[in-house]
Amino acid sequence: MSNVLIINNTLKVLQNEFFEVKIVPIFDNYTSDIDKILHDFILELDKSNVCSLTIPITLTDNALDFTGLRFAHHVRLTNLIKFRSVPMVIYGSLDFEDILKLTTWANILLTNGTYYVNISEFSFEKIQKFLEAEIMKPKNFSLKNFLERIDIKPPSNYESHHSVDNELSLLRWSEFLKCDDQIPEVKENLSTNLYFKYHKELNPLKKVEDGKRYLIEGRGRILLIDDEAKKGWKDFYSNLLKHNIDNKSIELDSLDIDFKSQTKEDIKAKAITKINEFKPDIVLLDLRLCDSDFSSSVQPNELTGYKILEEIKKINKGIQVIITTASNKAWNYQLTHKAGANGFIIKKGDSDVAEDISNIKKEIEEGLKRATFLKPIYSSLESSIKYWDSYNLPERKNITDVFHDKLWNKKLKLQVIDFLKNSFNTLENENLPEHFTMSILLLYRIIEMINEYFIIESGDYRNKTIQYNFDIDNSNVPKITNNGNIEIPPIGTTLSTKEKIFAIYYKLNGNINKSLFDKINQLTNYRNNVAIHPNKRFKEESLEYLYDSDFQKFNKNLQDYFSAVFEFINSLK
Amino acid sequence: MKRMILIEDRVQRQLNFINQKKLFDEFPNLKNICGDKDYSVIKNLLSNKEFEAVFNEYQVIAIHRSALSTEERNKLIEYCKAKGKSLVFFSGGISSALLRKLNNSNLLTINSKDFYSENLFEFLKQGNEDLRLLAFGVKWELCLLIKLKDKLAIYVNNFMNDNIEFQELKAELNIGEWEIEIFKENIENLNDDTILQPSSLINVLSSLNKKIKSKIYE
């Protein structure tokens, strides 16, 4: 049984049999942090059977550092040790109310089992007598009462620069995956730092039975852009995705640069180069990547991560950007969502870890799924827009209705681009109900508009006088059947939208494109049999239904529908 | 004032904390090496352990902890110890200000945000090289008063059995020049041979208490 009396090097050493006198070796180590020194000393002290502690207010000769009070907090908050609940006497020559006035560390003196003795009034002999009686009593310490009374602030610049939640999430999520040994620096900091000990007691980690890694559904490339990737986040994601990386269904890479020495523009430029080279399906993107991002005056849309998000969406809107953030500011979510962010991984130090990991899995799976269909469609969309933009659309010769004029060709050029973009935007906007089918309706409208432009319709289908001519040369529009027969239909024969498209293609190219016509056929069938019937939009063949039930089929059909229109546009001569 | 050199490897970090860089220009005794070319030159010299070339004319050296490797840090500490220079390491990873002795000078380790605070400007303004001002702000003199009161109170209540000569008390409690003045304020005609009774020391304690309270509540 040891009644430990801590002294500092300015105090005259007391010699008696009751107290075991110790000095905390603060001066032996110039480079370690105070919390590390105190933590190590406490673990060393735990080897003896400590039954009481008598501690000066300060362990150094600087009365205002209150290191003794800090030490007392460590004792109470270090759950590894046997003596955390022993009676503690804090001694000093200040009056009690003066200490309370000087520092919030003094709140510990208001907790059960911790006592203050003013050594201007009492001798160590009296402290000894008090402790002799005290150690015979049941322990008075209550963690609940302790936590209610004290308030430990995070180290000054953790509030911004090194987010507490960021480090805690890294540790807790890594613990869950049992890969925390790969982040020794973070682990040591979190186990020795007083604030993190306090945080851990306030937010105890729920015991996780099985933190085994997940197998993520889907395939693709994931790029991590995080200034702390090397600090442990890359290791965390590597472990989370290990099974997929091993079976080569997922490739993980990170932007491997020294973020600290780079300017915002440098980081942005290097991120763009990396994205163009690696061609990710998902980018896990941190918003604050360089020192200037941590300035209190920086606007959210000036953050380096935000700028990179804008660039990613210019490269390919289908790349899924998941923002990894410890921010609790709602405007960050709103703004980045508006700029095209597709998901969020929120780093919170006090959340349910199993749920967090499950959410990350869902975000990544959903991201891979969405990138699978959005990325190729966006690439083709871009080239079709480029083609259409440069296409020399002949001026419409016959103006046959009140809705059109001489500027029809100029308007059509703009309208097609508009509808192409809108069909993609609708496709990717999961907040819109039935957005897959709606995007197909917009897409289909493009071929209807092109039909209306190239083909003049005269007569009336009701009295069977309808007939069709090309605007370019007034020649008859042929009917091209599914099996490739070409014939000039008799007057009164109605041509469907897809038949008109086949005819335009034939007129401009002089041949039949079976594969394209098949796709146009499929698109038309979907439009006619599902899309225009609201009651059928969730039935078996609908895109909405297939997305969840048979993603491969969904993707195949969707790519075919879009490429039908893209290929048709690209074929216009 | 003895000159101070401040070495920061990242410009933006300094700007984030102090916002107005020009504020440093008001202190001609401060050499602020912040990023860019100047820093590269200095860093190169430090990596080659050419401390004297960089620090010779400065009495106080403040440097971001991560600007140096662990080995370079330890070498610099040895250099400052030998030359009696005060050293400040600041970093975001430091949990709390800690001031330690280096023979005749001091080593302060302090969080960056606490370092780049009003205390730094007060420290530069006062031109005093005592790092306590940097560490604890304008109330740093309280440290001295409390330290003396602690020593004296423990002595009076635990070790003083009889009267004691002032000379003996000075040796016993390692009382310095500044502290002697406090005794002189309370004990008439004090010299080394003065025999002090417990009641005299209790008077000193009481006087210290008043001074401390006035500092705390001023």
mmCIF file of C-alpha atoms in Angstrom, chain B residues 107-196:
data_model
loop_
_atom_site.group_PDB
_atom_site.id
_atom_site.type_symbol
_atom_site.label_atom_id
_atom_site.label_comp_id
_atom_site.label_asym_id
_atom_site.label_seq_id
_atom_site.Cartn_x
_atom_site.Cartn_y
_atom_site.Cartn_z
ATOM 1 C CA LEU B 107 12.478 25.822 -23.130
ATOM 2 C CA LEU B 108 8.818 26.511 -23.809
ATOM 3 C CA THR B 109 6.684 24.008 -25.693
ATOM 4 C CA ILE B 110 3.351 25.525 -26.643
ATOM 5 C CA ASN B 111 0.395 24.967 -28.958
ATOM 6 C CA SER B 112 0.604 27.072 -32.156
ATOM 7 C CA LYS B 113 -2.675 28.817 -31.492
ATOM 8 C CA ASP B 114 -1.588 29.771 -27.982
ATOM 9 C CA PHE B 115 1.790 30.902 -29.312
ATOM 10 C CA TYR B 116 0.350 33.171 -32.002
ATOM 11 C CA SER B 117 -1.758 35.046 -29.502
ATOM 12 C CA GLU B 118 -1.879 38.396 -27.752
ATOM 13 C CA ASN B 119 0.788 37.062 -25.394
ATOM 14 C CA LEU B 120 3.303 37.001 -28.247
ATOM 15 C CA PHE B 121 2.696 40.658 -29.045
ATOM 16 C CA GLU B 122 2.792 41.569 -25.359
ATOM 17 C CA PHE B 123 6.052 39.645 -25.077
ATOM 18 C CA LEU B 124 7.518 41.505 -28.037
ATOM 19 C CA LYS B 125 6.194 44.831 -26.784
ATOM 20 C CA GLN B 126 7.624 44.451 -23.289
ATOM 21 C CA GLY B 127 10.975 43.352 -24.675
ATOM 22 C CA ASN B 128 11.423 41.092 -21.683
ATOM 23 C CA GLU B 129 12.966 37.770 -22.539
ATOM 24 C CA ASP B 130 11.174 35.911 -19.754
ATOM 25 C CA LEU B 131 9.216 33.209 -21.546
ATOM 26 C CA ARG B 132 6.672 33.138 -18.745
ATOM 27 C CA LEU B 133 4.961 36.101 -20.363
ATOM 28 C CA LEU B 134 4.747 34.136 -23.590
ATOM 29 C CA ALA B 135 3.506 31.047 -21.781
ATOM 30 C CA PHE B 136 1.105 32.505 -19.268
ATOM 31 C CA GLY B 137 0.332 36.020 -20.421
ATOM 32 C CA VAL B 138 0.338 39.235 -18.458
ATOM 33 C CA LYS B 139 -0.286 37.526 -15.111
ATOM 34 C CA TRP B 140 3.035 35.738 -15.310
ATOM 35 C CA GLU B 141 4.384 37.624 -12.267
ATOM 36 C CA LEU B 142 1.867 35.697 -10.222
ATOM 37 C CA CYS B 143 4.014 32.636 -10.884
ATOM 38 C CA LEU B 144 6.845 34.108 -8.887
ATOM 39 C CA LEU B 145 4.625 35.167 -6.012
ATOM 40 C CA ILE B 146 2.816 31.830 -5.785
ATOM 41 C CA LYS B 147 6.048 29.890 -6.085
ATOM 42 C CA LEU B 148 7.530 31.818 -3.167
ATOM 43 C CA LYS B 149 4.384 31.429 -1.112
ATOM 44 C CA ASP B 150 4.312 27.670 -1.742
ATOM 45 C CA LYS B 151 7.927 27.259 -0.623
ATOM 46 C CA LEU B 152 7.534 29.422 2.401
ATOM 47 C CA ALA B 153 4.207 27.958 3.504
ATOM 48 C CA ILE B 154 5.531 24.414 3.332
ATOM 49 C CA TYR B 155 8.596 25.419 5.271
ATOM 50 C CA VAL B 156 6.739 27.286 7.996
ATOM 51 C CA ASN B 157 4.112 24.589 8.526
ATOM 52 C CA ASN B 158 6.309 21.528 8.255
ATOM 53 C CA PHE B 159 9.947 22.278 8.949
ATOM 54 C CA MET B 160 10.266 25.371 11.104
ATOM 55 C CA ASN B 161 10.825 24.313 14.671
ATOM 56 C CA ASP B 162 12.696 27.349 15.814
ATOM 57 C CA ASN B 163 13.995 30.753 14.815
ATOM 58 C CA ILE B 164 16.209 30.818 11.739
ATOM 59 C CA GLU B 165 18.836 33.144 10.329
ATOM 60 C CA PHE B 166 17.794 34.739 7.038
ATOM 61 C CA GLN B 167 20.985 33.506 5.403
ATOM 62 C CA GLU B 168 20.095 29.930 6.353
ATOM 63 C CA LEU B 169 16.515 30.345 5.139
ATOM 64 C CA LYS B 170 17.763 31.658 1.776
ATOM 65 C CA ALA B 171 19.896 28.576 1.304
ATOM 66 C CA GLU B 172 17.178 26.234 2.562
ATOM 67 C CA LEU B 173 14.523 27.581 0.194
ATOM 68 C CA ASN B 174 16.793 28.656 -2.661
ATOM 69 C CA ILE B 175 15.534 32.240 -2.436
ATOM 70 C CA GLY B 176 16.575 34.477 -5.302
ATOM 71 C CA GLU B 177 17.243 38.215 -5.606
ATOM 72 C CA TRP B 178 13.745 39.180 -6.628
ATOM 73 C CA GLU B 179 12.261 37.203 -3.752
ATOM 74 C CA ILE B 180 14.531 38.866 -1.194
ATOM 75 C CA GLU B 181 12.797 42.161 -1.988
ATOM 76 C CA ILE B 182 9.508 40.696 -0.762
ATOM 77 C CA PHE B 183 11.105 39.822 2.571
ATOM 78 C CA LYS B 184 12.631 43.302 2.820
ATOM 79 C CA GLU B 185 9.241 44.896 2.313
ATOM 80 C CA ASN B 186 7.944 43.078 5.396
ATOM 81 C CA ILE B 187 10.918 42.811 7.721
ATOM 82 C CA GLU B 188 12.696 45.966 8.830
ATOM 83 C CA ASN B 189 16.488 46.185 8.459
ATOM 84 C CA LEU B 190 16.693 42.702 6.977
ATOM 85 C CA ASN B 191 20.145 41.322 6.379
ATOM 86 C CA ASP B 192 21.707 37.870 6.209
ATOM 87 C CA ASP B 193 22.250 37.734 9.979
ATOM 88 C CA THR B 194 18.696 38.690 10.890
ATOM 89 C CA ILE B 195 17.087 36.077 13.067
ATOM 90 C CA LEU B 196 13.619 35.349 11.839
#
